[in-house]
Each structure stands twice: as C-alpha cells, then as structure tokens.
Amino acid sequence: MSDMQETNVVENESVKAEEVKEVLPLDPDALLEVRNLKKYFPVETDFFGRTTKYLKAVDDVSFKIKEGSTLGIVGESGCGKTTLGRTILRLHPATSGEIYFDGKDINTLNTKEMNALRPSMQIIFQDPYSSLSPRMPIGEIIGEAVLEHNLVPKTELKAYVLDIMKKCGLPYHYYDRYPHEFSGGQRQRICIATALALQPKFVVCDEPVSALDVSIQAQIINLLRDLQKEMGLTYIFISHDLSVVEHISDYVGVMYLGSMVEYGSTDDIFNNPMHPYTEALFSAVPVPDPNVKMNRIILIGDIPSPINAPTGCKFHTRCERCMEICKSVAPKFKDYGNGHKVACHLYPQED
Amino acid sequence: MFFKKKNSTGTEKEKSHYLSAKETREIAKQNARTIRELERRKKRIASEDEYTTQMRDENNIVEFDNLHTYFFGDAGVVKAVNGVSFDIPKGATIGVVGESGCGKSVTSLSLMQLVQGPRGQIVDGSIRFNMGDKAYDIAKMPLSEMRKIRGEQIAMIFQEPMTSLNPVFKIGYQMDEMVLLHTPNCTKEQAKDRSIEMLKLVGIAAPERVYDCYPHELSGGMRQRVMIAIALSCNPRLIIADEPTTALDVTIQAQILDLLRDIKTKIDGSIMLITHDLGVIAEMADYVVVMYAGRVIERGTTKEIFENPMHPYTIGLQKSKPVVRRKVDRLYNIPGQVPNPIDMPNYCYFRDRCDRCIGKCKEGYPGFIQVSPTHSVSCYLYENAEEESNV
C-alpha cells in the first residue's frame, strides 16, 4: 500500500517537474533513455512511521540505448545492477527520474497503458530453477502470457508456442513436459522462450548465465546473440562476469554503490578504463593463460554499506589514487569524448 | 556390477528413464544389501596394519588410485567418481576442473571420508595419504581412525562460507573448538591465542573484534578468510579448497586467491583447488586435472594443459569461455549435455558431444595415453602419437 502511495506521489511530482523544466529533446535513435533515475528503499522509520533512512540502491543514473544494441551493466554484488534493471521495467516503482521507452515516459503511464506496453519489455531472470512454475508444463508456461495479452488467437496458440520453442532450440516434444525434467541450460532456454513469446523489443537479461556451467554458458550466449540478430532485440545485459559482458555488449556501464561511475563503448571501456574502480575490477579478472603476468590492483576492504554511503566520491574509501577533494565533493559524470563518460576527480571537472 | 544393465537401443533408453514400482523396489533391495556391507566395513575396528600401505612415490602427499565412489539411489547407481587416478605432489597446487556434476567435489569428499552416507560410498580403489614416516590408505580406514587425519592433516575450505559456519556460535568459539579438539593438553587461553594468531595470518585487521563476532556480522570475503583461518589452525599438510571463490565478487576473489598463495608458501603445504573457472586455475595451479562425467580425461602441468590441450573436451572448454581483451566473433559451444549419470554408455563418455570422434571411439572407454612424462590424456586420437614418441 505504502509503495502505491509512493508511486502516485512520485508520478505527480515528475509530471509537475516536466511542466516547469524545459525537457531536453529525446534522441530519436534511442529506444530507451533513462534520466537521473533514483530508487531508494526505506529501511528505517521513526515513531510516526516517517522514513528516516534510505538504502540508495540506484542513485542518479542516466544512459540511453540505441535500438538493436546491447548495454552491459557490470559491478560487484550489491551495487544496484539488478534494481536498475527492474526499475527500468517498472517492476519497482522509481523514486524519481524519467524512463523514456519509445518516446514515452513510462513512470507517468497508468496501469492500463503500462499493461499494454508490458509485452514489449521483458526480463530473463538469473535463476532458472526458481523462475518456472513447477506445476505447469512447458507449453503452458510459454503460452500463458501470450494468451493473456491476446497476441494470437487461441486456436493458433500451440503452433505459435512450438515455433518459439524451435527458435530457442527446444525440441517440440518438450511441450508437455514439466520444468523439473530439465537441466539448468534447458530451463534457461525455456525462460528465454517465455520472454520472447511476447515479441518484445527490449529485454533485460539479469545474470542469465551466472548459474550455468561454462559449456552451457556458451550455448546460451550464442542463442541470445542469434535471437538478437534475428528479431532485432535490444538488451540490457546485467552480469558480474566481465568476460561475458565484453563478449556480448556494444556499450558497457560500470556501477559502484548505486551510481554509474563509467560508461562508454565496449572497446573504450576495456582498452582504456579511466575510473580507478574500473581499472581495479578489470585487473582482478583471472586470465586463463599461465604465461600472462598480471599487474593486479587489489582493492582493500569490502564494498561499503549503501545505507551509509561515503560522502563525496563513493569509491574514495578504497581508491588508491584518492585526493582530498574526493572525500567531500561528488565528481560529475562527464563526457570525455566519444561518449566515454566518467565520474572521477582525476579528470578535469570544468566544462 | 551393482545394478541391472538396461537396454541400450535408442527408443528403449528414452523409456527406461521412467522406472516401474517393481523395478525401483528391486534396485532398492540390491542397494540395501551393498550399503549394509560397506557400512559395516567403515565402522569396523581395525588394527593399523590393515590400512597402512606404501606410497608409490615418496614425494607425493596424496595418490588417488582407481577411486570409485558411488551413490546408491532408488533410480539406480550414480557413479559419481568412476576410476579416478592422480597424484598430488608435496608443496604443489593441483587444480581440478570440470563442469558441475563431474565428480570433482565427490573426489575431495572421498579423501576426507565425508561422502554423505549411507547412500554415498567409496566402493573400490585406494587413496594413499603420506603421513611422513608412514602412509595410510584412506579408502580402507575405519571412520573412528579418520578423525586423526580430518582437520589435522587435511583441512577443507568450502564454497559457501555462510553455510559452513554455525550462525549461533561466535567466530572465536568455532575456531577454538578446532584447536582444542586436535591439540592435546591445550588450555582455553592457548586456544584463543592460536585463533587470534590465525586470524592475523589471514589478513584480518582487527582479529580481537572478529573473534567476538557472529558469522552474520561479517561480509562474504571476511567469512571466507575466517574459514581459511580455521582450516589452517592445525597446520594441515594438505588444504582442499572446494570452489573457495565462486560465491565471491571478482575484487574479493582476487584478495582471497592472493591470500591462498601467500599461505601456501608460509605453511609449506599442498593445495587441492577445485573450481570450474579456468582463469583461477591458470593463475594458481602447478598441475591441472580435467574431469568429465566422473573420470579424469586429461592431466598435466598447467603450461601443458593451457598451451597444448589435447582432449576435445579440454579444447572445447577453453574455447567456450570468453576472455577479457581477446575478441572472438562467436563462442565455440560444445553441443549436447553430459550423459545421464545412471546410464553411462560403455564407450567414451564424451563421444556423443565430440566433433572429432573416430570409428574406434565406440569400442570401450579409452585408456590413458602418456604424451609427455607429466601429460597424459584419455582419448583414442592420440594413440599413434604415443607410438611415435616411443620410437
């Protein structure tokens, strides 16, 4: 209930803000544009039920995605990657900020309009074991949402589902089987089929291969790429595995404690990481080659609690190149050419 | 040998996945008989001579020799470890890689005699453990004697630190327990000193504070450090690290791997590192053992395995993992899946997924072919290579 109220308030506020503020023109190429997105979870309330402390899971994140491309989001656990993915789909109501999908701010849509939009935005979850109903056969799982949204007439449903299953590499005789009869890789294929059955334009892949074995990972990654080419999908690919993200993404965003610290094309980010956190993160990845000697930057300590995030730059407590200014002033998220954006005081902050 | 052979024609095989009640009862009855015998053997009182053996090579700390560990399920016998042989040299780090379900963990659990009984049993083979002046065969040791080795000589670090620490006891209590159990005439104060010393050794900044913490107050990386400290507290000669970093973030993983490497030089022991991450293996291990469906398919030094992988599975595994800063257009994928562990074929287990299989591949399981003094592979493709090198 409180969540609902919160959304309404937020919606009204953002509507007002739009009226007052000059709205920047939308990029016509971008399928999705996120501006200053924030998602705070209340964690502590006082005697009167007023929230006194927030967990800032996503704090002021902005980016855009071109149609047909893939944005990879990387970061440590607890940095807000998953919350970002879910907030974009409005599975969590956003605290503030705008999410433009196909030119519409989805935060301002009502339930009916949102439901009409839902089929075009889908999500694939991390754990294929808990995201399938154990009591429904595969065909029914895949067809359920299709029927709900009336995408195809009832008489053609089975043929439609079988077609989707074929695309995702599932043989037709799986139609009547139950999820427990399948291995992890097959289940993940079923999850992908369930998402794609609604003919989405945009899919959030929330660690789709983390729970799978290496050889099965490759199968699923190849499948996702093939489907992208075939159906012109746009992906947000959330993962903590940098090598997978590098392989699949066109653009990469690096997150730390709820904020995006670096954003750019995959080549820029991997060949020329600018933020000290990105550098440390990349140097920590083990390379399967015994001859490669790593110049490893080992970060000391753990990621701080997002409830009491450090002041200034959030990374300053673990940063090797921390300066005085980092402790008090938060750096701006600035473009340093070619769309490569970084939030760090090591680089000039003035325009 | 312990279960009924099933029909092997294609369509029948599909059906044989579903067992009738009668068949299940039959299997259960057979299993009960075998298990009873094996359990009796484990719980007997044995004299030391019965399980004392000779090491093949005095420089090895552990020698696995044709180890078989089976799980007796109601649907049939799962041969989780099916004839595994390899050595762990003194002072070396040996990496065991393979997909989940290939028997890497069961191999290490057999070494500790921690396989979940009564369903899981070491059926055949031997595990020779070098005690310094004598050698014991762990596969034949009764459970009561095993306590001398477990924890004191061989320590284990598990994958998920939260499930291996007891949430209702303080870290200090859990650490002292280990020291008190294995050190005769040890006072509580001495145990505490030892625990704090160990916490310092694994790089915990405030050991006294952590000593009084409960596990939930620590982060994942800290918990794993505590687990390593507990493992080290009795100066073990061998540490088994079963996926020690899989549950951790990359940056924390780098910290823990660094720590493990440091510690190995400090205590002068051996590490058996089990993981599915080839990157971790390349960085940490001296020797690599590749396992597939309960068998070792390739073993050699890290350099040999990574520079000259020979078994099609090892090659496929390396090609299917994307590597940072090494662009490939499309990932190689090994088609198909691991065969059903209850109904293993009588030819090479990898044949159905292999893209290089030859006619000979269906004639029984291939034996080991020695390619170099340290490198051997179980694949028919290299039979000629051996003959050539012998000439």
Tab-separated table of N, CA and C in Angstrom, chain B residues 141-272:
chain	number	residue	atom	x	y	z
B	141	MET	N	40.318	-46.965	5.695
B	141	MET	CA	40.345	-46.581	7.108
B	141	MET	C	38.956	-46.599	7.719
B	142	PRO	N	38.818	-47.122	8.928
B	142	PRO	CA	37.527	-47.019	9.595
B	142	PRO	C	37.262	-45.576	10.036
B	143	LEU	N	35.999	-45.241	10.187
B	143	LEU	CA	35.620	-43.852	10.470
B	143	LEU	C	36.264	-43.312	11.723
B	144	SER	N	36.374	-44.170	12.761
B	144	SER	CA	36.885	-43.685	14.040
B	144	SER	C	38.341	-43.232	13.914
B	145	GLU	N	39.090	-43.900	13.059
B	145	GLU	CA	40.504	-43.537	12.898
B	145	GLU	C	40.654	-42.279	12.051
B	146	MET	N	39.635	-42.046	11.214
B	146	MET	CA	39.682	-40.941	10.261
B	146	MET	C	39.821	-39.591	10.966
B	147	ARG	N	39.339	-39.518	12.203
B	147	ARG	CA	39.372	-38.239	12.930
B	147	ARG	C	40.792	-37.731	13.140
B	148	LYS	N	41.749	-38.654	13.142
B	148	LYS	CA	43.148	-38.244	13.327
B	148	LYS	C	43.627	-37.429	12.131
B	149	ILE	N	43.067	-37.740	10.988
B	149	ILE	CA	43.537	-37.088	9.766
B	149	ILE	C	42.706	-35.866	9.436
B	150	ARG	N	41.428	-36.005	9.588
B	150	ARG	CA	40.494	-34.944	9.210
B	150	ARG	C	40.751	-33.701	10.061
B	151	GLY	N	40.973	-32.589	9.419
B	151	GLY	CA	41.176	-31.358	10.169
B	151	GLY	C	42.609	-31.156	10.587
B	152	GLU	N	43.272	-32.245	11.002
B	152	GLU	CA	44.633	-32.099	11.497
B	152	GLU	C	45.630	-32.204	10.341
B	153	GLN	N	45.450	-33.207	9.506
B	153	GLN	CA	46.372	-33.420	8.392
B	153	GLN	C	45.820	-32.817	7.097
B	154	ILE	N	44.521	-32.971	6.909
B	154	ILE	CA	43.875	-32.417	5.714
B	154	ILE	C	42.773	-31.478	6.189
B	155	ALA	N	42.767	-30.255	5.689
B	155	ALA	CA	41.696	-29.329	6.055
B	155	ALA	C	40.963	-28.925	4.797
B	156	MET	N	39.741	-28.514	4.970
B	156	MET	CA	38.923	-28.219	3.799
B	156	MET	C	38.301	-26.823	3.907
B	157	ILE	N	38.279	-26.122	2.793
B	157	ILE	CA	37.605	-24.826	2.715
B	157	ILE	C	36.455	-25.001	1.737
B	158	PHE	N	35.244	-24.701	2.187
B	158	PHE	CA	34.090	-24.960	1.338
B	158	PHE	C	33.700	-23.731	0.538
B	159	GLN	N	32.766	-23.979	-0.388
B	159	GLN	CA	32.373	-22.934	-1.323
B	159	GLN	C	31.614	-21.803	-0.643
B	160	GLU	N	30.645	-22.165	0.172
B	160	GLU	CA	29.723	-21.155	0.695
B	160	GLU	C	30.042	-20.938	2.176
B	161	PRO	N	30.766	-19.870	2.506
B	161	PRO	CA	31.215	-19.735	3.895
B	161	PRO	C	30.069	-19.584	4.897
B	162	MET	N	28.941	-19.067	4.415
B	162	MET	CA	27.847	-18.860	5.386
B	162	MET	C	27.259	-20.198	5.833
B	163	THR	N	27.199	-21.177	4.947
B	163	THR	CA	26.603	-22.438	5.367
B	163	THR	C	27.592	-23.311	6.135
B	164	SER	N	28.875	-23.014	6.036
B	164	SER	CA	29.801	-23.857	6.789
B	164	SER	C	30.146	-23.282	8.161
B	165	LEU	N	29.745	-22.041	8.427
B	165	LEU	CA	29.916	-21.506	9.782
B	165	LEU	C	28.579	-21.616	10.498
B	166	ASN	N	28.644	-21.964	11.769
B	166	ASN	CA	27.401	-22.096	12.539
B	166	ASN	C	26.899	-20.709	12.957
B	167	PRO	N	25.684	-20.349	12.557
B	167	PRO	CA	25.228	-18.976	12.819
B	167	PRO	C	24.981	-18.651	14.295
B	168	VAL	N	24.858	-19.662	15.150
B	168	VAL	CA	24.516	-19.348	16.551
B	168	VAL	C	25.744	-19.318	17.467
B	169	PHE	N	26.927	-19.604	16.934
B	169	PHE	CA	28.127	-19.502	17.766
B	169	PHE	C	29.036	-18.403	17.258
B	170	LYS	N	29.780	-17.802	18.203
B	170	LYS	CA	30.719	-16.760	17.800
B	170	LYS	C	31.882	-17.378	17.040
B	171	ILE	N	32.500	-16.545	16.191
B	171	ILE	CA	33.652	-16.992	15.405
B	171	ILE	C	34.698	-17.613	16.333
B	172	GLY	N	34.975	-16.930	17.448
B	172	GLY	CA	36.017	-17.385	18.371
B	172	GLY	C	35.749	-18.787	18.872
B	173	TYR	N	34.514	-19.056	19.259
B	173	TYR	CA	34.162	-20.373	19.773
B	173	TYR	C	34.428	-21.443	18.733
B	174	GLN	N	34.015	-21.130	17.490
B	174	GLN	CA	34.165	-22.122	16.427
B	174	GLN	C	35.617	-22.375	16.087
B	175	MET	N	36.442	-21.332	16.257
B	175	MET	CA	37.861	-21.515	15.961
B	175	MET	C	38.543	-22.288	17.081
B	176	ASP	N	38.220	-21.932	18.325
B	176	ASP	CA	38.838	-22.600	19.474
B	176	ASP	C	38.521	-24.086	19.485
B	177	GLU	N	37.290	-24.402	19.105
B	177	GLU	CA	36.832	-25.783	19.097
B	177	GLU	C	37.795	-26.684	18.322
B	178	MET	N	38.160	-26.194	17.160
B	178	MET	CA	39.073	-26.943	16.290
B	178	MET	C	40.430	-27.139	16.954
B	179	VAL	N	40.959	-26.071	17.545
B	179	VAL	CA	42.285	-26.144	18.172
B	179	VAL	C	42.229	-27.091	19.367
B	180	LEU	N	41.205	-26.938	20.220
B	180	LEU	CA	41.088	-27.750	21.434
B	180	LEU	C	40.956	-29.230	21.103
B	181	LEU	N	40.243	-29.506	20.022
B	181	LEU	CA	39.985	-30.899	19.654
B	181	LEU	C	41.254	-31.611	19.205
B	182	HIS	N	42.127	-30.861	18.528
B	182	HIS	CA	43.266	-31.530	17.898
B	182	HIS	C	44.575	-31.358	18.656
B	183	THR	N	44.622	-30.470	19.652
B	183	THR	CA	45.860	-30.294	20.404
B	183	THR	C	45.659	-30.891	21.795
B	184	PRO	N	46.407	-31.895	22.157
B	184	PRO	CA	46.262	-32.450	23.499
B	184	PRO	C	46.795	-31.469	24.552
B	185	ASN	N	46.185	-31.465	25.736
B	185	ASN	CA	46.574	-30.621	26.868
B	185	ASN	C	46.617	-29.139	26.510
B	186	CYS	N	45.638	-28.701	25.771
B	186	CYS	CA	45.628	-27.286	25.380
B	186	CYS	C	44.635	-26.547	26.266
B	187	THR	N	45.057	-25.428	26.818
B	187	THR	CA	44.114	-24.664	27.637
B	187	THR	C	43.322	-23.722	26.743
B	188	LYS	N	42.246	-23.190	27.316
B	188	LYS	CA	41.394	-22.293	26.528
B	188	LYS	C	42.143	-21.038	26.118
B	189	GLU	N	43.026	-20.553	27.024
B	189	GLU	CA	43.778	-19.331	26.710
B	189	GLU	C	44.709	-19.565	25.529
B	190	GLN	N	45.370	-20.726	25.575
B	190	GLN	CA	46.274	-21.050	24.461
B	190	GLN	C	45.499	-21.142	23.153
B	191	ALA	N	44.320	-21.746	23.223
B	191	ALA	CA	43.500	-21.888	22.028
B	191	ALA	C	43.116	-20.524	21.484
B	192	LYS	N	42.762	-19.612	22.396
B	192	LYS	CA	42.366	-18.273	21.951
B	192	LYS	C	43.547	-17.571	21.280
B	193	ASP	N	44.727	-17.688	21.904
B	193	ASP	CA	45.911	-17.061	21.315
B	193	ASP	C	46.157	-17.586	19.904
B	194	ARG	N	46.031	-18.893	19.792
B	194	ARG	CA	46.263	-19.529	18.490
B	194	ARG	C	45.243	-19.015	17.456
B	195	SER	N	43.971	-18.939	17.876
B	195	SER	CA	42.927	-18.472	16.957
B	195	SER	C	43.198	-17.056	16.489
B	196	ILE	N	43.591	-16.205	17.435
B	196	ILE	CA	43.822	-14.807	17.056
B	196	ILE	C	45.042	-14.698	16.143
B	197	GLU	N	46.031	-15.528	16.423
B	197	GLU	CA	47.215	-15.552	15.562
B	197	GLU	C	46.808	-15.931	14.129
B	198	MET	N	45.917	-16.928	14.037
B	198	MET	CA	45.467	-17.388	12.722
B	198	MET	C	44.679	-16.303	12.005
B	199	LEU	N	43.807	-15.606	12.757
B	199	LEU	CA	43.025	-14.533	12.140
B	199	LEU	C	43.950	-13.447	11.612
B	200	LYS	N	45.040	-13.185	12.350
B	200	LYS	CA	46.014	-12.205	11.887
B	200	LYS	C	46.678	-12.694	10.600
B	201	LEU	N	46.982	-13.978	10.576
B	201	LEU	CA	47.679	-14.571	9.425
B	201	LEU	C	46.876	-14.409	8.136
B	202	VAL	N	45.555	-14.513	8.228
B	202	VAL	CA	44.746	-14.398	7.009
B	202	VAL	C	44.385	-12.954	6.685
B	203	GLY	N	45.050	-12.027	7.359
B	203	GLY	CA	44.917	-10.631	6.980
B	203	GLY	C	43.664	-9.949	7.487
B	204	ILE	N	43.165	-10.355	8.642
B	204	ILE	CA	42.034	-9.641	9.225
B	204	ILE	C	42.595	-8.540	10.119
B	205	ALA	N	42.145	-7.321	9.882
B	205	ALA	CA	42.783	-6.164	10.509
B	205	ALA	C	42.544	-6.124	12.017
B	206	ALA	N	41.322	-6.454	12.480
B	206	ALA	CA	41.021	-6.380	13.909
B	206	ALA	C	40.651	-7.774	14.411
B	207	PRO	N	41.667	-8.638	14.634
B	207	PRO	CA	41.350	-10.030	14.978
B	207	PRO	C	40.565	-10.178	16.278
B	208	GLU	N	40.848	-9.319	17.279
B	208	GLU	CA	40.136	-9.446	18.561
B	208	GLU	C	38.649	-9.159	18.387
B	209	ARG	N	38.353	-8.204	17.524
B	209	ARG	CA	36.947	-7.855	17.325
B	209	ARG	C	36.226	-8.974	16.568
B	210	VAL	N	36.867	-9.470	15.525
B	210	VAL	CA	36.255	-10.543	14.727
B	210	VAL	C	36.069	-11.795	15.582
B	211	TYR	N	37.010	-12.023	16.507
B	211	TYR	CA	36.933	-13.185	17.401
B	211	TYR	C	35.609	-13.199	18.162
B	212	ASP	N	35.082	-12.027	18.480
B	212	ASP	CA	33.842	-11.935	19.248
B	212	ASP	C	32.613	-11.695	18.377
B	213	CYS	N	32.750	-11.827	17.077
B	213	CYS	CA	31.617	-11.573	16.178
B	213	CYS	C	30.844	-12.861	15.901
B	214	TYR	N	29.615	-12.685	15.481
B	214	TYR	CA	28.857	-13.808	14.926
B	214	TYR	C	29.048	-13.806	13.408
B	215	PRO	N	28.911	-14.963	12.767
B	215	PRO	CA	29.155	-15.012	11.316
B	215	PRO	C	28.355	-13.986	10.515
B	216	HIS	N	27.101	-13.701	10.913
B	216	HIS	CA	26.300	-12.795	10.086
B	216	HIS	C	26.809	-11.364	10.105
B	217	GLU	N	27.688	-11.049	11.068
B	217	GLU	CA	28.195	-9.678	11.141
B	217	GLU	C	29.323	-9.432	10.150
B	218	LEU	N	29.780	-10.492	9.510
B	218	LEU	CA	30.916	-10.355	8.600
B	218	LEU	C	30.451	-10.425	7.153
B	219	SER	N	31.265	-9.824	6.263
B	219	SER	CA	30.932	-9.895	4.837
B	219	SER	C	31.423	-11.220	4.260
B	220	GLY	N	31.049	-11.499	3.030
B	220	GLY	CA	31.400	-12.771	2.396
B	220	GLY	C	32.905	-13.019	2.364
B	221	GLY	N	33.653	-11.985	2.015
B	221	GLY	CA	35.104	-12.133	1.935
B	221	GLY	C	35.713	-12.426	3.294
B	222	MET	N	35.208	-11.717	4.338
B	222	MET	CA	35.700	-11.911	5.704
B	222	MET	C	35.391	-13.312	6.197
B	223	ARG	N	34.181	-13.796	5.871
B	223	ARG	CA	33.793	-15.140	6.298
B	223	ARG	C	34.716	-16.173	5.674
B	224	GLN	N	35.027	-15.959	4.381
B	224	GLN	CA	35.907	-16.916	3.723
B	224	GLN	C	37.289	-16.876	4.359
B	225	ARG	N	37.730	-15.689	4.793
B	225	ARG	CA	39.010	-15.589	5.496
B	225	ARG	C	38.965	-16.370	6.798
B	226	VAL	N	37.842	-16.257	7.504
B	226	VAL	CA	37.696	-16.996	8.759
B	226	VAL	C	37.760	-18.504	8.487
B	227	MET	N	37.077	-18.939	7.426
B	227	MET	CA	37.111	-20.354	7.070
B	227	MET	C	38.545	-20.814	6.802
B	228	ILE	N	39.303	-19.974	6.119
B	228	ILE	CA	40.697	-20.323	5.817
B	228	ILE	C	41.491	-20.381	7.125
B	229	ALA	N	41.224	-19.421	8.035
B	229	ALA	CA	41.917	-19.412	9.328
B	229	ALA	C	41.622	-20.690	10.103
B	230	ILE	N	40.369	-21.121	10.100
B	230	ILE	CA	40.012	-22.358	10.807
B	230	ILE	C	40.754	-23.533	10.177
B	231	ALA	N	40.774	-23.560	8.853
B	231	ALA	CA	41.440	-24.668	8.162
B	231	ALA	C	42.921	-24.722	8.516
B	232	LEU	N	43.524	-23.540	8.706
B	232	LEU	CA	44.960	-23.503	8.929
B	232	LEU	C	45.369	-23.767	10.367
B	233	SER	N	44.412	-23.711	11.292
B	233	SER	CA	44.788	-23.631	12.704
B	233	SER	C	45.486	-24.883	13.204
B	234	CYS	N	45.396	-26.009	12.515
B	234	CYS	CA	46.108	-27.201	12.983
B	234	CYS	C	47.290	-27.545	12.094
B	235	ASN	N	47.804	-26.578	11.357
B	235	ASN	CA	48.935	-26.817	10.465
B	235	ASN	C	48.732	-28.027	9.567
B	236	PRO	N	47.722	-28.024	8.732
B	236	PRO	CA	47.481	-29.187	7.886
B	236	PRO	C	48.574	-29.320	6.823
B	237	ARG	N	48.745	-30.561	6.346
B	237	ARG	CA	49.733	-30.777	5.292
B	237	ARG	C	49.096	-30.608	3.923
B	238	LEU	N	47.781	-30.684	3.887
B	238	LEU	CA	47.062	-30.518	2.620
B	238	LEU	C	45.797	-29.708	2.870
B	239	ILE	N	45.569	-28.716	2.023
B	239	ILE	CA	44.327	-27.948	2.115
B	239	ILE	C	43.507	-28.244	0.873
B	240	ILE	N	42.257	-28.641	1.077
B	240	ILE	CA	41.361	-28.818	-0.051
B	240	ILE	C	40.501	-27.562	-0.124
B	241	ALA	N	40.587	-26.852	-1.219
B	241	ALA	CA	39.762	-25.656	-1.384
B	241	ALA	C	38.704	-25.969	-2.433
B	242	ASP	N	37.482	-26.191	-2.011
B	242	ASP	CA	36.401	-26.578	-2.913
B	242	ASP	C	35.662	-25.332	-3.368
B	243	GLU	N	35.966	-24.870	-4.541
B	243	GLU	CA	35.397	-23.631	-5.091
B	243	GLU	C	35.424	-22.506	-4.064
B	244	PRO	N	36.602	-22.104	-3.579
B	244	PRO	CA	36.662	-21.138	-2.483
B	244	PRO	C	36.202	-19.740	-2.880
B	245	THR	N	36.173	-19.436	-4.174
B	245	THR	CA	35.875	-18.054	-4.555
B	245	THR	C	34.638	-17.934	-5.430
B	246	THR	N	33.933	-19.035	-5.649
B	246	THR	CA	32.804	-18.986	-6.584
B	246	THR	C	31.700	-18.064	-6.075
B	247	ALA	N	31.497	-18.007	-4.759
B	247	ALA	CA	30.414	-17.190	-4.221
B	247	ALA	C	30.838	-15.742	-4.006
B	248	LEU	N	32.071	-15.396	-4.379
B	248	LEU	CA	32.573	-14.053	-4.072
B	248	LEU	C	32.680	-13.188	-5.327
B	249	ASP	N	32.751	-11.876	-5.105
B	249	ASP	CA	32.932	-10.946	-6.219
B	249	ASP	C	34.359	-10.999	-6.751
B	250	VAL	N	34.548	-10.505	-7.979
B	250	VAL	CA	35.897	-10.566	-8.572
B	250	VAL	C	36.937	-9.895	-7.710
B	251	THR	N	36.626	-8.709	-7.180
B	251	THR	CA	37.651	-7.988	-6.424
B	251	THR	C	37.988	-8.737	-5.135
B	252	ILE	N	36.978	-9.325	-4.504
B	252	ILE	CA	37.222	-10.101	-3.285
B	252	ILE	C	37.919	-11.411	-3.658
B	253	GLN	N	37.546	-11.975	-4.792
B	253	GLN	CA	38.194	-13.199	-5.261
B	253	GLN	C	39.700	-12.978	-5.404
B	254	ALA	N	40.067	-11.820	-5.960
B	254	ALA	CA	41.487	-11.517	-6.126
B	254	ALA	C	42.183	-11.487	-4.763
B	255	GLN	N	41.519	-10.892	-3.758
B	255	GLN	CA	42.096	-10.855	-2.407
B	255	GLN	C	42.320	-12.264	-1.865
B	256	ILE	N	41.303	-13.132	-2.010
B	256	ILE	CA	41.367	-14.461	-1.408
B	256	ILE	C	42.412	-15.331	-2.117
B	257	LEU	N	42.483	-15.219	-3.449
B	257	LEU	CA	43.482	-16.006	-4.181
B	257	LEU	C	44.887	-15.590	-3.779
B	258	ASP	N	45.072	-14.283	-3.629
B	258	ASP	CA	46.354	-13.748	-3.174
B	258	ASP	C	46.726	-14.345	-1.821
B	259	LEU	N	45.731	-14.373	-0.943
B	259	LEU	CA	45.933	-14.890	0.412
B	259	LEU	C	46.317	-16.369	0.369
B	260	LEU	N	45.592	-17.154	-0.432
B	260	LEU	CA	45.863	-18.593	-0.510
B	260	LEU	C	47.302	-18.848	-0.979
B	261	ARG	N	47.737	-18.056	-1.945
B	261	ARG	CA	49.087	-18.230	-2.475
B	261	ARG	C	50.127	-17.911	-1.405
B	262	ASP	N	49.892	-16.832	-0.676
B	262	ASP	CA	50.777	-16.432	0.432
B	262	ASP	C	50.897	-17.534	1.457
B	263	ILE	N	49.720	-18.049	1.822
B	263	ILE	CA	49.641	-19.013	2.904
B	263	ILE	C	50.359	-20.291	2.543
B	264	LYS	N	50.239	-20.678	1.290
B	264	LYS	CA	50.868	-21.928	0.864
B	264	LYS	C	52.380	-21.858	1.083
B	265	THR	N	52.972	-20.724	0.772
B	265	THR	CA	54.413	-20.617	0.989
B	265	THR	C	54.721	-20.570	2.487
B	266	LYS	N	53.830	-19.962	3.268
B	266	LYS	CA	54.086	-19.840	4.706
B	266	LYS	C	54.026	-21.185	5.407
B	267	ILE	N	53.016	-22.017	5.092
B	267	ILE	CA	52.878	-23.269	5.822
B	267	ILE	C	53.550	-24.434	5.108
B	268	ASP	N	54.031	-24.202	3.893
B	268	ASP	CA	54.728	-25.239	3.143
B	268	ASP	C	53.854	-26.501	2.979
B	269	GLY	N	52.632	-26.314	2.562
B	269	GLY	CA	51.733	-27.458	2.367
B	269	GLY	C	51.341	-27.563	0.908
B	270	SER	N	50.419	-28.462	0.641
B	270	SER	CA	49.903	-28.592	-0.720
B	270	SER	C	48.460	-28.096	-0.740
B	271	ILE	N	48.001	-27.676	-1.899
B	271	ILE	CA	46.613	-27.243	-2.049
B	271	ILE	C	45.970	-28.043	-3.183
B	272	MET	N	44.793	-28.550	-2.899
B	272	MET	CA	43.998	-29.152	-3.967
B	272	MET	C	42.868	-28.169	-4.236
